[in-house]
């Protein structure tokens, strides 16, 4: 009976050792897979942070570009306004001149109408004209 008991105990120990070996392998596999999963999650987290930073940088440079465009457009508008103001001053000056000339012509015409008509001077003798 002792031999049977020893054989039984030996088989039980072999089963236990196989079971423990399987558990250790599975545990090692779990540790490896957990490490891989943790590394993948860390990489994903780093990518998300980098993506967020990249979006912020892009937004910053977009705002800078808009500011540069706005300043450039403002400069162009100021120059255009200066040119238009000069043109307006020119037009006003021309209009004032034309108005003055027209007013002078009207006053001369009025004066000539109010003055008595004089006879035209005689043409010069000698026929130098035509």
PDB file of C-alpha atoms in Angstrom:
ATOM      1  CA  UNK A   1       0.000   0.000   0.000  1.00  0.00           C
ATOM      2  CA  UNK A   2       2.941   2.360   0.615  1.00  0.00           C
ATOM      3  CA  UNK A   3       4.039   2.056  -2.989  1.00  0.00           C
ATOM      4  CA  UNK A   4       0.532   2.881  -4.182  1.00  0.00           C
ATOM      5  CA  UNK A   5       0.387   5.844  -1.834  1.00  0.00           C
ATOM      6  CA  UNK A   6       3.776   7.083  -3.064  1.00  0.00           C
ATOM      7  CA  UNK A   7       2.679   6.620  -6.691  1.00  0.00           C
ATOM      8  CA  UNK A   8      -0.551   8.501  -5.979  1.00  0.00           C
ATOM      9  CA  UNK A   9       1.359  11.300  -4.257  1.00  0.00           C
ATOM     10  CA  UNK A  10       3.877  11.438  -7.125  1.00  0.00           C
ATOM     11  CA  UNK A  11       1.056  11.763  -9.704  1.00  0.00           C
ATOM     12  CA  UNK A  12      -0.635  14.421  -7.555  1.00  0.00           C
ATOM     13  CA  UNK A  13       2.643  16.372  -7.301  1.00  0.00           C
ATOM     14  CA  UNK A  14       3.152  16.086 -11.077  1.00  0.00           C
ATOM     15  CA  UNK A  15      -0.376  17.414 -11.678  1.00  0.00           C
ATOM     16  CA  UNK A  16       0.227  20.212  -9.225  1.00  0.00           C
ATOM     17  CA  UNK A  17       3.571  21.097 -10.790  1.00  0.00           C
ATOM     18  CA  UNK A  18       1.983  21.149 -14.266  1.00  0.00           C
ATOM     19  CA  UNK A  19      -0.862  23.259 -12.941  1.00  0.00           C
ATOM     20  CA  UNK A  20       1.541  25.652 -11.230  1.00  0.00           C
ATOM     21  CA  UNK A  21       3.713  25.787 -14.340  1.00  0.00           C
ATOM     22  CA  UNK A  22       0.619  26.607 -16.400  1.00  0.00           C
ATOM     23  CA  UNK A  23      -0.398  29.305 -13.886  1.00  0.00           C
ATOM     24  CA  UNK A  24       3.124  30.756 -13.943  1.00  0.00           C
ATOM     25  CA  UNK A  25       3.164  30.791 -17.743  1.00  0.00           C
ATOM     26  CA  UNK A  26      -0.274  32.370 -17.806  1.00  0.00           C
ATOM     27  CA  UNK A  27       0.789  34.868 -15.150  1.00  0.00           C
ATOM     28  CA  UNK A  28       3.939  35.671 -17.094  1.00  0.00           C
ATOM     29  CA  UNK A  29       1.818  36.049 -20.199  1.00  0.00           C
ATOM     30  CA  UNK A  30      -0.550  38.325 -18.264  1.00  0.00           C
ATOM     31  CA  UNK A  31       2.382  40.406 -17.011  1.00  0.00           C
ATOM     32  CA  UNK A  32       3.757  40.690 -20.536  1.00  0.00           C
ATOM     33  CA  UNK A  33       0.368  41.530 -21.979  1.00  0.00           C
ATOM     34  CA  UNK A  34      -0.254  44.039 -19.190  1.00  0.00           C
ATOM     35  CA  UNK A  35       3.124  45.619 -19.892  1.00  0.00           C
ATOM     36  CA  UNK A  36       2.345  45.757 -23.617  1.00  0.00           C
ATOM     37  CA  UNK A  37      -1.106  47.155 -22.935  1.00  0.00           C
ATOM     38  CA  UNK A  38       0.345  49.741 -20.537  1.00  0.00           C
ATOM     39  CA  UNK A  39       2.955  50.719 -23.119  1.00  0.00           C
ATOM     40  CA  UNK A  40       0.276  51.025 -25.813  1.00  0.00           C
ATOM     41  CA  UNK A  41      -1.933  53.108 -23.513  1.00  0.00           C
ATOM     42  CA  UNK A  42       1.017  55.328 -22.628  1.00  0.00           C
ATOM     43  CA  UNK A  43       1.833  55.803 -26.306  1.00  0.00           C
ATOM     44  CA  UNK A  44      -1.820  56.635 -27.013  1.00  0.00           C
ATOM     45  CA  UNK A  45      -1.836  59.125 -24.131  1.00  0.00           C
ATOM     46  CA  UNK A  46       1.352  60.737 -25.445  1.00  0.00           C
ATOM     47  CA  UNK A  47      -0.167  60.933 -28.932  1.00  0.00           C
ATOM     48  CA  UNK A  48      -3.293  62.592 -27.545  1.00  0.00           C
ATOM     49  CA  UNK A  49      -1.229  65.136 -25.624  1.00  0.00           C
ATOM     50  CA  UNK A  50       0.911  65.803 -28.705  1.00  0.00           C
ATOM     51  CA  UNK A  51      -2.224  66.172 -30.828  1.00  0.00           C
ATOM     52  CA  UNK A  52      -3.689  68.649 -28.357  1.00  0.00           C
ATOM     53  CA  UNK A  53      -0.446  70.651 -28.320  1.00  0.00           C
ATOM     54  CA  UNK A  54      -0.282  70.588 -32.125  1.00  0.00           C
ATOM     55  CA  UNK A  55      -3.849  71.928 -32.321  1.00  0.00           C
ATOM     56  CA  UNK A  56      -2.985  74.737 -29.914  1.00  0.00           C
ATOM     57  CA  UNK A  57       0.138  75.627 -31.905  1.00  0.00           C
ATOM     58  CA  UNK A  58      -1.858  75.593 -35.143  1.00  0.00           C
ATOM     59  CA  UNK A  59      -4.517  77.832 -33.574  1.00  0.00           C
ATOM     60  CA  UNK A  60      -1.794  80.234 -32.401  1.00  0.00           C
ATOM     61  CA  UNK A  61      -0.209  80.502 -35.847  1.00  0.00           C
ATOM     62  CA  UNK A  62      -3.635  80.859 -37.463  1.00  0.00           C
ATOM     63  CA  UNK A  63      -4.338  83.802 -35.162  1.00  0.00           C
ATOM     64  CA  UNK A  64      -0.921  85.265 -35.994  1.00  0.00           C
ATOM     65  CA  UNK A  65      -1.630  84.924 -39.705  1.00  0.00           C
ATOM     66  CA  UNK A  66      -5.019  86.616 -39.273  1.00  0.00           C
ATOM     67  CA  UNK A  67      -3.347  89.441 -37.359  1.00  0.00           C
ATOM     68  CA  UNK A  68      -0.732  89.925 -40.086  1.00  0.00           C
ATOM     69  CA  UNK A  69      -3.443  89.918 -42.759  1.00  0.00           C
ATOM     70  CA  UNK A  70      -5.491  92.418 -40.729  1.00  0.00           C
ATOM     71  CA  UNK A  71      -2.501  94.759 -40.305  1.00  0.00           C
ATOM     72  CA  UNK A  72      -1.645  94.466 -43.986  1.00  0.00           C
ATOM     73  CA  UNK A  73      -5.260  95.177 -44.967  1.00  0.00           C
ATOM     74  CA  UNK A  74      -5.347  98.143 -42.578  1.00  0.00           C
ATOM     75  CA  UNK A  75      -2.204  99.573 -44.188  1.00  0.00           C
ATOM     76  CA  UNK A  76      -3.682  99.106 -47.658  1.00  0.00           C
ATOM     77  CA  UNK A  77      -6.942 100.744 -46.561  1.00  0.00           C
ATOM     78  CA  UNK A  78      -5.061 103.711 -45.086  1.00  0.00           C
ATOM     79  CA  UNK A  79      -3.100 104.218 -48.307  1.00  0.00           C
ATOM     80  CA  UNK A  80      -6.276 103.881 -50.363  1.00  0.00           C
ATOM     81  CA  UNK A  81      -7.993 106.445 -48.110  1.00  0.00           C
ATOM     82  CA  UNK A  82      -5.085 108.870 -48.525  1.00  0.00           C
ATOM     83  CA  UNK A  83      -5.252 108.526 -52.306  1.00  0.00           C
ATOM     84  CA  UNK A  84      -9.021 108.970 -52.293  1.00  0.00           C
ATOM     85  CA  UNK A  85      -8.738 112.030 -50.014  1.00  0.00           C
ATOM     86  CA  UNK A  86      -6.178 113.583 -52.370  1.00  0.00           C
ATOM     87  CA  UNK A  87      -8.452 112.866 -55.323  1.00  0.00           C
ATOM     88  CA  UNK A  88     -11.402 114.367 -53.441  1.00  0.00           C
ATOM     89  CA  UNK A  89      -9.366 117.498 -52.653  1.00  0.00           C
ATOM     90  CA  UNK A  90      -8.408 117.734 -56.332  1.00  0.00           C
ATOM     91  CA  UNK A  91     -12.054 117.400 -57.385  1.00  0.00           C
ATOM     92  CA  UNK A  92     -13.157 120.025 -54.857  1.00  0.00           C
ATOM     93  CA  UNK A  93     -10.436 122.418 -56.016  1.00  0.00           C
ATOM     94  CA  UNK A  94     -11.427 121.894 -59.661  1.00  0.00           C
ATOM     95  CA  UNK A  95     -15.092 122.392 -58.807  1.00  0.00           C
ATOM     96  CA  UNK A  96     -14.289 125.609 -56.938  1.00  0.00           C
ATOM     97  CA  UNK A  97     -12.252 126.879 -59.907  1.00  0.00           C
ATOM     98  CA  UNK A  98     -15.009 126.032 -62.375  1.00  0.00           C
ATOM     99  CA  UNK A  99     -17.601 127.653 -60.114  1.00  0.00           C
ATOM    100  CA  UNK A 100     -15.481 130.779 -59.772  1.00  0.00           C
ATOM    101  CA  UNK A 101     -14.903 130.981 -63.542  1.00  0.00           C
ATOM    102  CA  UNK A 102     -18.610 130.442 -64.179  1.00  0.00           C
ATOM    103  CA  UNK A 103     -19.551 133.059 -61.576  1.00  0.00           C
ATOM    104  CA  UNK A 104     -17.068 135.528 -63.083  1.00  0.00           C
ATOM    105  CA  UNK A 105     -18.472 134.870 -66.570  1.00  0.00           C
ATOM    106  CA  UNK A 106     -22.015 135.387 -65.317  1.00  0.00           C
ATOM    107  CA  UNK A 107     -21.147 138.634 -63.543  1.00  0.00           C
ATOM    108  CA  UNK A 108     -19.318 139.901 -66.637  1.00  0.00           C
ATOM    109  CA  UNK A 109     -22.263 138.977 -68.821  1.00  0.00           C
ATOM    110  CA  UNK A 110     -24.617 140.709 -66.401  1.00  0.00           C
ATOM    111  CA  UNK A 111     -22.427 143.819 -66.348  1.00  0.00           C
ATOM    112  CA  UNK A 112     -22.260 143.876 -70.135  1.00  0.00           C
ATOM    113  CA  UNK A 113     -26.025 143.620 -70.394  1.00  0.00           C
ATOM    114  CA  UNK A 114     -26.543 146.392 -67.880  1.00  0.00           C
ATOM    115  CA  UNK A 115     -24.037 148.739 -69.593  1.00  0.00           C
ATOM    116  CA  UNK A 116     -25.250 150.729 -72.570  1.00  0.00           C
ATOM    117  CA  UNK A 117     -24.032 149.292 -75.810  1.00  0.00           C
ATOM    118  CA  UNK A 118     -21.263 151.177 -77.478  1.00  0.00           C
ATOM    119  CA  UNK A 119     -20.515 151.169 -81.111  1.00  0.00           C
ATOM    120  CA  UNK A 120     -17.847 148.788 -82.232  1.00  0.00           C
ATOM    121  CA  UNK A 121     -14.536 150.468 -82.959  1.00  0.00           C
ATOM    122  CA  UNK A 122     -13.728 150.948 -86.606  1.00  0.00           C
ATOM    123  CA  UNK A 123     -11.388 148.418 -88.155  1.00  0.00           C
ATOM    124  CA  UNK A 124      -7.861 149.688 -88.621  1.00  0.00           C
ATOM    125  CA  UNK A 125      -7.089 151.146 -92.008  1.00  0.00           C
ATOM    126  CA  UNK A 126      -4.627 149.455 -94.264  1.00  0.00           C
ATOM    127  CA  UNK A 127      -6.178 146.053 -94.428  1.00  0.00           C
ATOM    128  CA  UNK A 128      -3.771 144.270 -92.202  1.00  0.00           C
ATOM    129  CA  UNK A 129      -6.475 141.978 -90.903  1.00  0.00           C
ATOM    130  CA  UNK A 130      -7.298 139.248 -93.374  1.00  0.00           C
TER     131      UNK A 130
END
